[in-house]
Tab-separated table of C-alpha atoms and ligand atoms in Angstrom:
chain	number	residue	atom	x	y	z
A	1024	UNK	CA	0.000	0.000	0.000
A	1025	UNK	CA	1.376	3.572	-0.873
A	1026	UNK	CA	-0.183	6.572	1.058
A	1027	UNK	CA	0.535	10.046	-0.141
A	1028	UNK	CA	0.682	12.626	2.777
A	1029	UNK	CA	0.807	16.350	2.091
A	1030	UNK	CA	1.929	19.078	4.166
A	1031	UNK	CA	4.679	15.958	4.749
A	1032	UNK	CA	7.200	18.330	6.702
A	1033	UNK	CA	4.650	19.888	9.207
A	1034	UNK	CA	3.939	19.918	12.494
A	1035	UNK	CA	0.744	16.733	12.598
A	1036	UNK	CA	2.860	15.019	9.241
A	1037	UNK	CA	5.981	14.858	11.799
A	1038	UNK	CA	4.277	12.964	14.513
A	1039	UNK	CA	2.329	10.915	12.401
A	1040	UNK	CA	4.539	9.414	9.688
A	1041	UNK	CA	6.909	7.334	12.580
A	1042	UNK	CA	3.379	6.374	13.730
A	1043	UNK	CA	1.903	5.275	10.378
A	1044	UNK	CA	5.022	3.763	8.890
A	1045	UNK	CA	4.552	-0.181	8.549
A	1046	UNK	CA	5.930	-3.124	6.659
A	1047	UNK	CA	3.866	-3.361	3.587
A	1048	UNK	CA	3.268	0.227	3.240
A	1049	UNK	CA	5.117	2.626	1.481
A	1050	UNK	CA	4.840	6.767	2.638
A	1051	UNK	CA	4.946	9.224	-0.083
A	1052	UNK	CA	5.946	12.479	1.515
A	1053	UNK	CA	4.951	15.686	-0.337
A	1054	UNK	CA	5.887	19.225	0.564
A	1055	UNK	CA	6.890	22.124	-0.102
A	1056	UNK	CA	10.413	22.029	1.645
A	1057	UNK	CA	11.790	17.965	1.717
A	1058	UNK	CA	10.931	16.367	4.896
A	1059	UNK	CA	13.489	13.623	5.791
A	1060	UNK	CA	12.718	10.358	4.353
A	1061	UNK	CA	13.177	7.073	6.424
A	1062	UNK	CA	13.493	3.163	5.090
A	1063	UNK	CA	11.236	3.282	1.894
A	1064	UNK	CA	9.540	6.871	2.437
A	1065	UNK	CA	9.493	8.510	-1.028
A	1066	UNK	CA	9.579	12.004	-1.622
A	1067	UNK	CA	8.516	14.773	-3.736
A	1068	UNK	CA	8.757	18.946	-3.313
A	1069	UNK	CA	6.212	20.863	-4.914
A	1070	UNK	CA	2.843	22.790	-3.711
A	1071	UNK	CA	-0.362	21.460	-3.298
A	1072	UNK	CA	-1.955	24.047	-5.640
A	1073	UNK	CA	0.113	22.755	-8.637
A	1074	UNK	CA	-2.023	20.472	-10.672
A	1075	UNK	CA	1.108	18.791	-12.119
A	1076	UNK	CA	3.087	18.123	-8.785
A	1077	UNK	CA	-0.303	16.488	-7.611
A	1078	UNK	CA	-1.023	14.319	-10.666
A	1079	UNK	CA	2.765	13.056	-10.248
A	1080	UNK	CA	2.290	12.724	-6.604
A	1081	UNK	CA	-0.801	10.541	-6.848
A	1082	UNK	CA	0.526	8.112	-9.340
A	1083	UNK	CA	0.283	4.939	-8.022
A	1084	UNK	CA	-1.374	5.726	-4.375
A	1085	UNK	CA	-3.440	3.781	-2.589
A	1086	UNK	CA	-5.012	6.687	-0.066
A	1087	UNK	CA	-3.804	10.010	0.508
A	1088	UNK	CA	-3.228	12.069	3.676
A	1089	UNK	CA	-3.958	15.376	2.922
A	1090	UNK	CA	-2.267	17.635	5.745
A	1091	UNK	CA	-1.077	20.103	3.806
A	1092	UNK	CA	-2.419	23.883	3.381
A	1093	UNK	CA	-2.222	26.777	6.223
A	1094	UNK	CA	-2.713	25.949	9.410
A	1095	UNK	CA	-3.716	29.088	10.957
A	1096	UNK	CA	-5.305	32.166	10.095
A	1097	UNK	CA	-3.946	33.766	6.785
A	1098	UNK	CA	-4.965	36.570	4.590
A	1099	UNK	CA	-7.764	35.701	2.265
A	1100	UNK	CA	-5.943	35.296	-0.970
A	1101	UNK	CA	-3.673	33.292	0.555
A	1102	UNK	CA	-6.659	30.788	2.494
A	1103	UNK	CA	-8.453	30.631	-1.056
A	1104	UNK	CA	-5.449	29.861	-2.969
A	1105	UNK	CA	-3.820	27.282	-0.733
A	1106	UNK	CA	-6.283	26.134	1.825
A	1107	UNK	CA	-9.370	25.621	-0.718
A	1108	UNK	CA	-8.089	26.120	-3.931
A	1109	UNK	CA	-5.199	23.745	-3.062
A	1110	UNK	CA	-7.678	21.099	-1.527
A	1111	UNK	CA	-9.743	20.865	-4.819
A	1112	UNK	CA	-6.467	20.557	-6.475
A	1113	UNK	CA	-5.668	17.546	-4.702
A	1114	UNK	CA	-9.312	15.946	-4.739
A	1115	UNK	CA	-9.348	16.225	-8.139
A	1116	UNK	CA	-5.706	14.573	-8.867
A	1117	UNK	CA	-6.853	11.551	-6.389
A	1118	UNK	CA	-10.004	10.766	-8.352
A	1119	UNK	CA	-7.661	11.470	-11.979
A	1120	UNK	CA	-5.635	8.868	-10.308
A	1121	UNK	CA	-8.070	6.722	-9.014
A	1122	UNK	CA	-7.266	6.823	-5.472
A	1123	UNK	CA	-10.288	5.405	-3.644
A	1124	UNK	CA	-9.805	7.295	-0.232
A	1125	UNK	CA	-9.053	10.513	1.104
A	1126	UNK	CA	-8.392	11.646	4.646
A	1127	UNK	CA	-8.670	15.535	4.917
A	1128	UNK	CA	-7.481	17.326	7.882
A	1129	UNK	CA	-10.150	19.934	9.056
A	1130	UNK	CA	-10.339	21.547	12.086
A	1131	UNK	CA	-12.151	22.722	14.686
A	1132	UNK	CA	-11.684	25.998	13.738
A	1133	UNK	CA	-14.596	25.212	10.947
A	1134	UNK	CA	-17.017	24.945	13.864
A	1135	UNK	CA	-15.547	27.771	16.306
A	1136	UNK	CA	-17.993	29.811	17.066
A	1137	UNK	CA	-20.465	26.606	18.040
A	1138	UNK	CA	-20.662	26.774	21.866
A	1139	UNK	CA	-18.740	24.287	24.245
A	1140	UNK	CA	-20.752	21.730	25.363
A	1141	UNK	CA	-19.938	18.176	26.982
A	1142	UNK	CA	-19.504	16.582	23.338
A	1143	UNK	CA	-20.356	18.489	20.032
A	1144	UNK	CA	-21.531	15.604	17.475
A	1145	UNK	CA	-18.884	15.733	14.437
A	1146	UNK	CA	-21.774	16.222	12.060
A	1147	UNK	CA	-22.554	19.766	13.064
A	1148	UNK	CA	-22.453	22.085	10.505
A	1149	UNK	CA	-20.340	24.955	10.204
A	1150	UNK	CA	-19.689	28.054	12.411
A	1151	UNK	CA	-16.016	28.964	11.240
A	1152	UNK	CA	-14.210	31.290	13.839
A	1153	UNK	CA	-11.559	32.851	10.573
A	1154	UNK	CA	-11.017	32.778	6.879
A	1155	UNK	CA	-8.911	29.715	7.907
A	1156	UNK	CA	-11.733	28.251	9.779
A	1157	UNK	CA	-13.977	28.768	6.592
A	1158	UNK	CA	-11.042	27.133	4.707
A	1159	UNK	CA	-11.566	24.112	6.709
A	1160	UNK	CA	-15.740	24.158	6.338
A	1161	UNK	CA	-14.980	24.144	2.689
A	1162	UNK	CA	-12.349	21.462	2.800
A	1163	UNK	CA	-15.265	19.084	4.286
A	1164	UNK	CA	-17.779	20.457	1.560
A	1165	UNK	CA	-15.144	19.282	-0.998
A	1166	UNK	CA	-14.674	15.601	0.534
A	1167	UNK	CA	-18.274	15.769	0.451
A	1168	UNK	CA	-18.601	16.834	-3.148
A	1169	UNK	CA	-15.655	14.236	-5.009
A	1170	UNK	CA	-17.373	11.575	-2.280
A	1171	UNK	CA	-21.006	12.331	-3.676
A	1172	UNK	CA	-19.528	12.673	-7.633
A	1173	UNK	CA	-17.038	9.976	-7.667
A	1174	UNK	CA	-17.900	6.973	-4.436
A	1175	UNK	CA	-14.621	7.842	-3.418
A	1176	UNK	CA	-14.015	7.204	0.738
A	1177	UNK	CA	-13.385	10.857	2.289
A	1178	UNK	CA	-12.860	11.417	6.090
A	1179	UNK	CA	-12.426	14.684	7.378
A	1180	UNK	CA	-10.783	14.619	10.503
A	1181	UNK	CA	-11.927	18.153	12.519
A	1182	UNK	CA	-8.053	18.152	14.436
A	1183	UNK	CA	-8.647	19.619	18.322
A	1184	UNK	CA	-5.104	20.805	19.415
A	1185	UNK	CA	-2.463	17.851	17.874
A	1186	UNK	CA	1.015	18.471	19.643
A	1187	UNK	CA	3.132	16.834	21.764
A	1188	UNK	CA	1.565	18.064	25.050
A	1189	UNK	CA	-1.722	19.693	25.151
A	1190	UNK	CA	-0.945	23.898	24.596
A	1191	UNK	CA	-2.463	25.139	27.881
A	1192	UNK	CA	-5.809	25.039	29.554
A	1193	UNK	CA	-7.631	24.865	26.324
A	1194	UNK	CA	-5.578	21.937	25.623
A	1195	UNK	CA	-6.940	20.666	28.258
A	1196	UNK	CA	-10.321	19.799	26.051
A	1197	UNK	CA	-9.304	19.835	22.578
A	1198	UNK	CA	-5.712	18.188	22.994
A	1199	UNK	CA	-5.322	14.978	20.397
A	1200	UNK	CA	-2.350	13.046	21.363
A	1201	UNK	CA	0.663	12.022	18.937
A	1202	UNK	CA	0.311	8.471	19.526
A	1203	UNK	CA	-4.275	9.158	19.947
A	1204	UNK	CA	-3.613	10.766	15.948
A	1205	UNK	CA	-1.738	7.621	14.786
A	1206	UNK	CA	-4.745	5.409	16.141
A	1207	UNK	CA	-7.271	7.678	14.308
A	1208	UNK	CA	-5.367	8.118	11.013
A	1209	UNK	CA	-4.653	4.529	11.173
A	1210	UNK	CA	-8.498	3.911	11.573
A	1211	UNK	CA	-9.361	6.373	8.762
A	1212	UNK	CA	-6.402	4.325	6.219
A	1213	UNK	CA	-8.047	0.405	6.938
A	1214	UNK	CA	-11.280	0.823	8.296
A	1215	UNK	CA	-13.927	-1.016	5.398
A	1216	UNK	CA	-16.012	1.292	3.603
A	1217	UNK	CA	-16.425	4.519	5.437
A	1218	UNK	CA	-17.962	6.342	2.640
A	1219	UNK	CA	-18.411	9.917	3.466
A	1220	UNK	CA	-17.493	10.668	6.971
A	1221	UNK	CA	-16.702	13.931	9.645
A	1222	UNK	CA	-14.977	13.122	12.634
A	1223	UNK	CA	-13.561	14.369	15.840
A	1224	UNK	CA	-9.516	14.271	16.263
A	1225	UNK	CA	-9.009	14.247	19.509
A	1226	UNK	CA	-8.196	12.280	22.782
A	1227	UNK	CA	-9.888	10.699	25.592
A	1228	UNK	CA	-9.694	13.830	27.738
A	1229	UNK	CA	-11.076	14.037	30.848
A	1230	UNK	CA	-12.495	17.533	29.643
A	1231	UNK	CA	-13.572	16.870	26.282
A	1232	UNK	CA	-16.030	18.913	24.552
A	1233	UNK	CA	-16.224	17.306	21.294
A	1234	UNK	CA	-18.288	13.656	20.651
A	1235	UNK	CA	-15.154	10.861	20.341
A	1236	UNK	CA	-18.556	8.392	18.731
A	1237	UNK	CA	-18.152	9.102	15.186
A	1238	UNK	CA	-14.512	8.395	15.745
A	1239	UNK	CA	-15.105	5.140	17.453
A	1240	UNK	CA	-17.641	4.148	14.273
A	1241	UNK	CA	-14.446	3.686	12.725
A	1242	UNK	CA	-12.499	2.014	15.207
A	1243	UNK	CA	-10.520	4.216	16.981
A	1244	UNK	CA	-9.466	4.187	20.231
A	1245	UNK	CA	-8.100	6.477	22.011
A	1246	UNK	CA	-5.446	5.747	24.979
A	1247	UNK	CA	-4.212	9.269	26.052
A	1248	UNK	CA	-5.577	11.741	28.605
A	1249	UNK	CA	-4.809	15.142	28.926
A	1250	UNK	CA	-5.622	15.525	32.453
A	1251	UNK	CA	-2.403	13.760	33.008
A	1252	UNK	CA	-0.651	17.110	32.361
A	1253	UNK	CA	-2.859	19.289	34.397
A	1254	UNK	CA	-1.242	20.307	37.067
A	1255	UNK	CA	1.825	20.973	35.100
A	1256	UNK	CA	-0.210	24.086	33.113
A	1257	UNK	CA	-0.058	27.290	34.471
A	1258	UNK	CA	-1.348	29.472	32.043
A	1259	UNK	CA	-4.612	31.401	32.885
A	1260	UNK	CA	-7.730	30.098	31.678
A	1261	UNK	CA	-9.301	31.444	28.657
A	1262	UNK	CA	-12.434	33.875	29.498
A	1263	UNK	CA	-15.311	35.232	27.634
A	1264	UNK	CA	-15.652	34.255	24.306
A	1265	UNK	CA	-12.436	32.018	24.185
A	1266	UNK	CA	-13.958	29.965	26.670
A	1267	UNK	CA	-17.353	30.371	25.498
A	1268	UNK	CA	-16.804	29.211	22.142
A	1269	UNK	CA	-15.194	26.277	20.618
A	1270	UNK	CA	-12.538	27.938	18.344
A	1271	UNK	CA	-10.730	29.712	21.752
A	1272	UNK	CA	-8.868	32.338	20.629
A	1273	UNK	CA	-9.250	32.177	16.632
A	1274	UNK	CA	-12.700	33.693	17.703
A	1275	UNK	CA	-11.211	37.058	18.706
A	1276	UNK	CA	-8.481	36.659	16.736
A	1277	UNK	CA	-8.178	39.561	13.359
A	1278	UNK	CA	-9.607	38.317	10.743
A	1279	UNK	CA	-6.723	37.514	7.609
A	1280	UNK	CA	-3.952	38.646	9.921
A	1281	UNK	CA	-1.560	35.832	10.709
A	1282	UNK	CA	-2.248	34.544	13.802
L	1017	LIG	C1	-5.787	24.340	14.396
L	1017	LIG	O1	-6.555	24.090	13.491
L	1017	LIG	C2	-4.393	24.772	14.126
L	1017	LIG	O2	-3.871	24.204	12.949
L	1017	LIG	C3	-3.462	24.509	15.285
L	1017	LIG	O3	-2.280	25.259	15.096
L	1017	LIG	C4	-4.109	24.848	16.621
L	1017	LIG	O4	-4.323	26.223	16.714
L	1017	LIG	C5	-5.418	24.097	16.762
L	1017	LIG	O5	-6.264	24.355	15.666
L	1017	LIG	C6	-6.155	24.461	18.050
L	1017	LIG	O6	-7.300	24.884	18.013
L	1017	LIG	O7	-5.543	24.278	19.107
């Protein structure tokens, strides 16, 4: 099996490819700057929004990963042009090439401005929080679209907070675990038949607010907690509308300024 990942040399791409590596599978790493290959990673440069790096980066894939893009708030032009524009780009190579499934990394962002509750379902629709967090809403209405069109498999994964620890309080809730993100990708590359799908990335936290069952549908299961780091966060707690609102901080944050 040969998975193409884009956005190869960022920050999720970096802890998941030691997770996702195995055996009989071969990791084609895309981006724009080389990320270090390993055993039989391949590797290509080129951008996401070039229709020619993306049919040549598709040849011969199995499922792509599709990581790459902005991952914070950007200046419209560049959101349209990379984030969306970029995404149809790469949807459109993967059905040219036949590749049967897609995994698209959305965000929470695309729902920010929902309120936090004990566990937002995955299927709620849109409330974006920034141009990014529109980005992501139509990065899901894409998957949607080529799944509709084409019966290809698309999963968009709406990513909490995916670093190494959980980023402060707020991380608290949203934090989705190196190790918790190679279970779920993992789940989204071999589990039968998912069709069209949204679902939650994140972790078994203790103060969750987003639904982990649409997740589990597809077998995941999460292991990691990030109470466990609690007392070790000192930052203050978010208040008003970054702790009323899902997004946090993007929903305060100026719009198209880099954030
Ligand atoms: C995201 O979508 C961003 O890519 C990431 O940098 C974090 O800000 C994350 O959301 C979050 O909400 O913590």
């Amino acid at each position: 099996m040969r998975v193409l990942i884009t956005g190869a040399a960022g920050g999720v791409a970096t802890l998941l490819r030691p997770r996702l590596r195995r055996p009989d599978r071969v990791l084609r790493l895309l981006d724009i700057t080389a990320p270090e290959p390993e055993g039989t990673d391949e590797v290509l440069t080129g951008s996401v929004t070039d229709a020619g790096v993306m049919a040549e980066a598709c040849r011969d894939v199995d499922a792509v990963i599709h990581l790459g893009g902005h991952s914070r708030e950007n200046s419209w032009a560049e959101t349209l042009d990379v984030n969306i524009n970029g995404s149809q780009v790469v949807l459109d190579a993967a059905q040219r090439a036949g590749v049967s499934r897609v995994v698209l990394a959305s965000s929470n962002h695309a729902v920010g401005f929902r309120r936090v509750t004990e566990a937002l379902p995955a299927d709620s629709t849109p409330r974006p929080d920034t141009f990014y967090g529109v980005s992501k809403a139509a990065i899901e209405a894409l998957g949607s679209l080529y799944h509709s069109r084409f019966g290809m498999d698309v999963i968009c994964v709406r990513i909490g907070s995916c670093f190494e620890r959980p980023p402060g309080v707020r991380g608290l809730s949203t934090w989705l675990s190196p190790d918790d993100a190679g279970r779920l990708f993992e789940a989204c590359l071999t589990c039968p038949s998912p069709g069209y799908r949204v679902v939650w990335g994140v972790s078994a936290n203790t103060r969750r607010i987003y639904s982990l069952a649409e997740a589990e549908a597809l077998g995941y299961r999460p292991l990691d907690d990030a109470e466990k780091f609690a007392a070790e966060i000192t930052d203050p707690a978010p208040t008003g509308d970054a702790a009323r609102y899902v997004g946090g901080p993007f929903t305060t944050t100026p719009l198209g300024e880099p954030n």
